[in-house]
Structures are given as structure tokens and as C-alpha cells.
XYZ file of C-alpha atoms in Angstrom:
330
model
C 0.241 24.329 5.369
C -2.412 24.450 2.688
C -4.744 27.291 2.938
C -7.745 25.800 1.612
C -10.227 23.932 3.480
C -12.787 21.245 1.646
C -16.553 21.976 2.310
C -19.966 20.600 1.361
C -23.352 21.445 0.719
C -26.141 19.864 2.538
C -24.493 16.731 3.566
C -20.986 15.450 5.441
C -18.528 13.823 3.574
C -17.596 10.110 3.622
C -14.543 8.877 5.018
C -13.982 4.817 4.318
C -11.676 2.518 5.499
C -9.987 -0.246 4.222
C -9.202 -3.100 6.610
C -7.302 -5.616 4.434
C -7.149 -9.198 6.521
C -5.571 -12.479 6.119
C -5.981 -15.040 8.758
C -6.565 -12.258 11.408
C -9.627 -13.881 13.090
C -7.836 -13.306 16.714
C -7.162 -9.749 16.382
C -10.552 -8.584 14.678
C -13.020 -8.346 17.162
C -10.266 -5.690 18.824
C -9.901 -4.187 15.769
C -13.427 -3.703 14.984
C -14.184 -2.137 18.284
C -11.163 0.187 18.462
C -12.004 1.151 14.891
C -16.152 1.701 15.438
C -15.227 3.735 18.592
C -12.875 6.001 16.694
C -14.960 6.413 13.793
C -18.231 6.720 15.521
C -16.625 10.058 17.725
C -15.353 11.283 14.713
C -17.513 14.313 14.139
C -18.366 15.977 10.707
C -18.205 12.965 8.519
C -20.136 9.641 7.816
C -18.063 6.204 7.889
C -17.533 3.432 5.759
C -16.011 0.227 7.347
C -14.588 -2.259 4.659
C -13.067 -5.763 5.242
C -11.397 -7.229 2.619
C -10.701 -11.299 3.922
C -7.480 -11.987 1.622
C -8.137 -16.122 1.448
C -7.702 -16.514 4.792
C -8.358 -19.811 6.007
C -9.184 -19.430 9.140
C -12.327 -18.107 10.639
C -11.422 -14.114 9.585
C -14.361 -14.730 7.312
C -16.985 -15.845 10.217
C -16.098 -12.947 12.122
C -16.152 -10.468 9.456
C -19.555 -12.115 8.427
C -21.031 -11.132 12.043
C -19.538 -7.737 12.055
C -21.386 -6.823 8.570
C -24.770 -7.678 10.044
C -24.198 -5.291 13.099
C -24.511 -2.123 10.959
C -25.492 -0.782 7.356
C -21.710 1.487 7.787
C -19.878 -2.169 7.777
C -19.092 -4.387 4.738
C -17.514 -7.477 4.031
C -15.185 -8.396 0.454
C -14.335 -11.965 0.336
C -11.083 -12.783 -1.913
C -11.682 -15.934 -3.568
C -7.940 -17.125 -2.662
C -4.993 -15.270 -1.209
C -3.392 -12.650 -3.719
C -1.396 -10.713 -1.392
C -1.669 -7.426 0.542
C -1.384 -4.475 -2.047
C -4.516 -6.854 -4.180
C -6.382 -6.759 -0.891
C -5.784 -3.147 -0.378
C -6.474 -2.399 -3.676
C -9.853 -4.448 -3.907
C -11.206 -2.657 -0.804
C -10.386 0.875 -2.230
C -12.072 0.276 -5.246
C -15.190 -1.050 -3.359
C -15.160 1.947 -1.240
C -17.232 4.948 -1.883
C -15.633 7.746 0.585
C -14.678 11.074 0.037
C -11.464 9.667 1.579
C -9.947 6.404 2.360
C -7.562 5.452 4.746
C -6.292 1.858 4.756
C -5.435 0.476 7.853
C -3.647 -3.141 8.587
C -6.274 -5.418 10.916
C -3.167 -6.209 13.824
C -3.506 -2.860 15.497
C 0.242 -2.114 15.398
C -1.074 1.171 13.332
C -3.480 2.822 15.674
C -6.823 3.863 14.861
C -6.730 6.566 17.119
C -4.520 8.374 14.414
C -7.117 8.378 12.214
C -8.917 11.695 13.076
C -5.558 13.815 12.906
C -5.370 12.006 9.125
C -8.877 13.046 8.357
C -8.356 16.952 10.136
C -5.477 17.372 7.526
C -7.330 16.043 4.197
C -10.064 18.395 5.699
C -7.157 21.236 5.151
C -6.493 20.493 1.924
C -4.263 17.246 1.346
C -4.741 14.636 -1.195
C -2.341 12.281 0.760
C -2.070 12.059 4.570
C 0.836 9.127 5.380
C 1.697 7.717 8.687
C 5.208 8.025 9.558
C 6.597 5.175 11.998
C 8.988 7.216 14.394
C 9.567 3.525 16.143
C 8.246 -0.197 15.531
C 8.000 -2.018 19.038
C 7.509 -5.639 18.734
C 9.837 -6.100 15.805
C 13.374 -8.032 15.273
C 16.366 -5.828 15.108
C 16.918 -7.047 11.087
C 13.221 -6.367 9.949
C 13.809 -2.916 11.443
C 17.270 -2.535 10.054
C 16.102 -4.108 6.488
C 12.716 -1.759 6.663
C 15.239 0.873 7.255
C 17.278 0.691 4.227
C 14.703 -0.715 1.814
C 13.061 2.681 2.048
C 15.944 4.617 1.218
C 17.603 2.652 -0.678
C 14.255 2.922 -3.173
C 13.735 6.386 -2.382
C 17.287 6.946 -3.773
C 16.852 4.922 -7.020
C 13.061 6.026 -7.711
C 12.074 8.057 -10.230
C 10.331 10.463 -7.847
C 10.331 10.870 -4.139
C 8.591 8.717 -1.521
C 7.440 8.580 1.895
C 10.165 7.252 4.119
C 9.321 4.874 7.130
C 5.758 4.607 5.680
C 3.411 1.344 4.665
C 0.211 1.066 3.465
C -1.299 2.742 6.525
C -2.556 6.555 5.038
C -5.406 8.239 4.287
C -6.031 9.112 0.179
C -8.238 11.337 -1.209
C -11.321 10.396 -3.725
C -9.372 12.297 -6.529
C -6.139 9.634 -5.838
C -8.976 6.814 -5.522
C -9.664 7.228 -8.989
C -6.561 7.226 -10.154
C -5.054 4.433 -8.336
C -7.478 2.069 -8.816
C -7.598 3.140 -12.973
C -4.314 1.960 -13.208
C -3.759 -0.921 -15.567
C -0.698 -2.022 -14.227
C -0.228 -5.215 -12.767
C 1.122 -6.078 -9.391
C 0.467 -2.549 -8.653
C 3.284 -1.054 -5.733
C 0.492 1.088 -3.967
C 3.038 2.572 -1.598
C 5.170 3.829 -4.962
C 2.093 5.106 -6.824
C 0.777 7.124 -4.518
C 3.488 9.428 -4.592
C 4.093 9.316 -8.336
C 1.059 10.821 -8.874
C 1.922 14.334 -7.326
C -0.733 15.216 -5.515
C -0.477 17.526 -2.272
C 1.060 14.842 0.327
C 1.958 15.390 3.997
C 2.703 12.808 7.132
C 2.603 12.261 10.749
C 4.701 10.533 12.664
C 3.628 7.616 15.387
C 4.869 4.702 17.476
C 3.984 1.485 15.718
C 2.782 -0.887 18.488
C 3.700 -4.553 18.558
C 0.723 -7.311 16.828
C -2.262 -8.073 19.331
C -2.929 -11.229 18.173
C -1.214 -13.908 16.146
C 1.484 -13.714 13.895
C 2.770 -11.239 11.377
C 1.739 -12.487 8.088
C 4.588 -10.981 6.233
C 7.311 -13.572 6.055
C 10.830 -13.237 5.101
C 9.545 -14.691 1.310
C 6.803 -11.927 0.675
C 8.975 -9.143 2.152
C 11.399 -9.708 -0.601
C 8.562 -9.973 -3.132
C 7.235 -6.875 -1.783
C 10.407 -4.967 -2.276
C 11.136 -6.152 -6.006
C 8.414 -5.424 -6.329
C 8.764 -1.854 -5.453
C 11.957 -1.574 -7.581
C 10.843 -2.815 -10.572
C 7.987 -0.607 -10.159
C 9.836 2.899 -9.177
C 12.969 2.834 -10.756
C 15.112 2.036 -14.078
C 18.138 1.429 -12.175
C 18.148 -2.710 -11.715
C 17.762 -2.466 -15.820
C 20.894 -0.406 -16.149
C 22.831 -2.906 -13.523
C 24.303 -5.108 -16.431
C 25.883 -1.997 -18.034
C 27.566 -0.928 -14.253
C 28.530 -4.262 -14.008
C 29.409 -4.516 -17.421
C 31.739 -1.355 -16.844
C 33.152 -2.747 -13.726
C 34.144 -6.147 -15.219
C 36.176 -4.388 -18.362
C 37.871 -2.156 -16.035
C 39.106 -4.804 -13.535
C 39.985 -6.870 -16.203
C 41.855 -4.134 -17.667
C 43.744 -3.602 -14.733
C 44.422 -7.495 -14.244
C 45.598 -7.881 -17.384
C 48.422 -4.494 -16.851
C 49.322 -5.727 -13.183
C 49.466 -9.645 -13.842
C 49.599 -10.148 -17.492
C 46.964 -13.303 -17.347
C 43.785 -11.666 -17.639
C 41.628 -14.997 -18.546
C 42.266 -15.939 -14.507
C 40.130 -13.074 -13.510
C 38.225 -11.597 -16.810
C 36.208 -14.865 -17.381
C 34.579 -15.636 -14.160
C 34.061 -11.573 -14.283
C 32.445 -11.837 -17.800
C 30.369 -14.727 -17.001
C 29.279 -13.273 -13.674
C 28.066 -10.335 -15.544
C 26.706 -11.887 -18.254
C 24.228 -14.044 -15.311
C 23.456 -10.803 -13.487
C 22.349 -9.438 -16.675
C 20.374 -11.602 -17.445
C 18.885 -12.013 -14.618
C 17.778 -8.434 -14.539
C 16.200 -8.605 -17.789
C 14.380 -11.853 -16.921
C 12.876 -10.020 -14.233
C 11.320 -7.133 -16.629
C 10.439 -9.967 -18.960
C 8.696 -11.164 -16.520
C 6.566 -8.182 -15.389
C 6.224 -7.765 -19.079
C 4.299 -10.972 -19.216
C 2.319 -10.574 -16.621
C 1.004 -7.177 -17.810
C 0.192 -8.600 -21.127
C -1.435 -11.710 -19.945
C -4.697 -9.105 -19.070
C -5.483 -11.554 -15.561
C -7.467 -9.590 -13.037
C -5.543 -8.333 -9.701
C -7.923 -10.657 -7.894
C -11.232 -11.992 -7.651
C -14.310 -11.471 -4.974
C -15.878 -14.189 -4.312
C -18.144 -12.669 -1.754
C -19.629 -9.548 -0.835
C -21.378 -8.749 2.286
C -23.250 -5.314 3.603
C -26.920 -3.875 3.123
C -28.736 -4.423 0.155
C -29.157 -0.618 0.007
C -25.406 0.243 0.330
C -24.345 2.365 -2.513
C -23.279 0.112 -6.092
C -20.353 -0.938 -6.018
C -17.638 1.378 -8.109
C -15.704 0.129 -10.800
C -11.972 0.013 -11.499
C -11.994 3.965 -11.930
C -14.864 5.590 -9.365
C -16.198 9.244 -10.534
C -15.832 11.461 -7.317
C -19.452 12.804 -6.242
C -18.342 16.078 -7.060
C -15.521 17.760 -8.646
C -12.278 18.554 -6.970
C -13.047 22.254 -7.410
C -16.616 22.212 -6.529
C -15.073 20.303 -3.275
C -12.528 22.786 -2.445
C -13.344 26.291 -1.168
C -10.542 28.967 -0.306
């Protein structure tokens, strides 16, 4: 454990959360109220309550609308179509202000209740405070068994080590804020760059409950964009597929052509199986390529909503109030 413990003069700090929501107009109310109650017990800090409505097009933005006016601690970000979870996430910690940020999914399968163990350990001294899911009630056998491998599998190609068994639901401190949301890549893995950075990280483990309300918005289709995402984003290895495959191809045709003596049976529809994979790898780097150099925004807000004297909005890369060593006392 860290031995150094973050302190303040003259004021508490700020903790914000990020409630990214698409078409979560059920669940919300719930939501809200679990969240206030937590937050509003949670002693030693001031709250920030963001939602960011992700083109939903139901009434998610109605609600969110009537749980801005409540208090001057709640705000509403209005997406002005749907551009998928990590932009949502993403817009609502660069609107945020806090000393720390946790993001939080608006279902309630990730508890709020967690949240002041998360915010007792950044008070310790941790940049990064993930939640680990020991189980995941409510879920299919294969989105379990896929989640399951996914993470290893990437944590076993990455560049640098990640959090197993954990989404988007963590707290991050200021210090990561900035950096995160300075970033100029696009389609931006959140869960990746968090721990490429380097900065002090810990976890605790929890029992993910089963949805609320509704449906889980994550289909089969943006599961799989999620996780190519996450390779292309962590790891070289997909790029050096073709020359594996490459490899394997010569060898077996090698072999085919000592054992049977008619290699073009078996080396062709190696060579041109090789030769697709190939460049199918390449055409998806080509394609990231493109859409980093095409300079689009991650999103746009079409609406904001919260107290006219709320603090200014930040931009892409927000200053910290203070420095990380005026923060941090031993």
C-alpha cells in the first residue's frame, strides 16, 4: 500500500462521476437515486454528477433534463447522435472538473455503493482505482466465456499490462484526466490507455449484478468492435500475423511437397489464404490510419445542461487545480 495520503488546504476535494447513457430512460431514475444517496453520505469530498445521453432516442434525455434542475451538483451532456460508449465516456470526463472521476455504466450492474472504497484508496495515494468483476450474474454463459478470454488474450499480446476482468467502471485521478482526454488518438480504447500510462493503479473486486431495466446495449456487433478495437490499440501482434502465417504456409508447404511430391494441391490455397489474411490485417491499420488523419472530432455535444454558475467547461486537456505534489503530502 502507498504511504502517502492526498490533502488540501481550505477546501474538500471534488470527486465527479461520469454516467455515460444510451437509451437508459427505465433504469435512470434508480440510478440517480442510488448514486445521490451514495455520494451525498460520502464524507470529505464535494460531488459532481455528469450524464452524458449517447443519442439515445428514447426519453434518457427527458429524464436526465429533470434530474439537472434538481441540483447545481447534477449536469446533463447531450451527444448530438450515438458515437459509442468509450466517446460517451470520454466526453463526460473531459466535461468533468473533479479531483477524481469515476465512470460508472447507468444499468446498475456496477454498484454505486463501491464507490466510497474507490474514493478511500485514491485518498491513499492511487492514480487508478479499477473494479474487478469476481462474477457477472445476469449474463449468457458465452459473453462470460468470450469476456473471459478477450481480456487475456489482450493482456497477453499488449504492449503493457492491463486490468483483467475490468470495464470502464474505475475511478481516475485528475493527473490521468489530463492525460487521457489530451490524447489525439482516435477511437481512443480507454480501458487500454489507462494502464499504458503507468500511473500507481490498484483494484477491487465485486459481484456484477444483472441490468435493472431494459436491455444491454452492447450487442454481439459492438462487442467485436470494441475488442478490435482494443487490439489494434494495445498491441503490434495482428500486424505481425501475415509473417506467422507467412512462416506457417512455407513450412507446410515444405513438408507437402517432401511427403507427397505435389505441393501446388496444398501450397496455393495456403499462399492465397495468407496472402487474404494479410491483407486483411493491414487494411485494418490502414484504416485506423485514416481515421486518425481525417482530424474528425470523437463526438459532438449538442446540449449541455447544469447551473449557469457551474465551473467552465475544460477543454480536451484540463490543468489540475493544483499540482500533483502540492496535492500529495507524506
Amino acid at each position: 500500500m502507498l504511504q502517502e495520503r492526498r490533502v488540501y488546504d481550505n477546501r474538500r476535494p471534488v470527486l465527479g462521476v461520469v454516467v455515460p447513457c444510451y437509451n437508459e430512460a427505465e433504469v435512470l431514475a434508480r440510478t440517480h437515486t442510488r448514486l445521490t444517496r451514495v455520494l451525498e453520505g460520502l464524507t470529505g469530498f464535494e460531488y459532481e454528477l455528469i450524464y452524458v445521453d449517447d443519442g439515445s432516442s428514447d426519453g434518457t434525455w427527458a429524464v436526465i433534463n429533470s434530474l439537472a434542475g434538481e441540483r447545481c451538483s447534477v449536469r446533463g451532456l447531450r451527444l448530438s447522435r450515438n458515437f459509442g460508449h468509450q466517446a460517451a465516456c470520454l466526453a463526460g470526463l473531459r466535461e468533468s472538473v473533479g479531483d477524481a472521476v469515476v465512470v460508472i455504466d447507468a444499468d446498475l450492474q456496477d454498484p454505486p455503493e463501491l464507490i466510497p472504497e474507490l474514493a478511500a484508496l485514491w485518498r491513499d495515494g492511487w492514480s487508478v482505482v479499477s473494479a474487478r468483476r469476481r462474477s457477472r450474474d445476469g449474463e449468457t454463459l458465452f459473453k462470460r466465456a468470450s469476456a473471459y478470454a478477450f481480456y487475456r488474450l489482450l493482456n497477453s499480446l499488449s504492449d503493457h499490462s492491463l486490468a483483467l476482468d475490468t470495464g470502464d467502471f474505475r475511478l481516475v485521478d485528475r493527473e490521468l484526466v489530463a492525460l487521457l482526454t489530451g490524447v489525439p488518438d482516435k477511437n481512443l480504447y480507454l480501458r487500454g490507455a489507462v494502464s499504458w500510462f503507468g500511473l500507481p493503479e490498484t483494484s477491487v473486486t465485486y459481484d456484477r449484478d444483472a441490468r435493472q431495466a431494459g436491455e444491454s446495449k452492447y450487442t454481439l456487433r459492438k462487442m467485436l468492435a470494441l475488442s478490435r478495437r482494443g487490439l489494434l490499440a494495445g498491441s503490434v501482434a495482428p500486424l505481425r500475423l501475415s509473417t506467422y502465417v507467412g512462416t506457417a504456409v512455407l513450412t507446410g508447404g515444405c513438408a507437402a511437397a517432401l511427403m507427397q511430391r505435389n505441393a501446388r494441391l496444398l501450397a496455393r490455397p495456403g499462399a492465397f489464404g495468407a496472402h487474404a489474411i494479410a491483407l486483411g490485417v493491414v487494411g485494418e491499420y490502414l484504416h485506423a490510419v485514416f481515421r486518425q488523419v481525417q482530424g474528425r472530432p470523437d463526438y459532438v455535444v449538442q446540449d449541455r445542461l447544469g447551473c449557469a454558475d457551474r465551473p467552465a467547461t475544460v477543454t480536451s486537456a484540463p490543468p489540475s487545480r493544483q499540482s500533483r505534489k502540492e496535492r500529495v503530502a507524506l
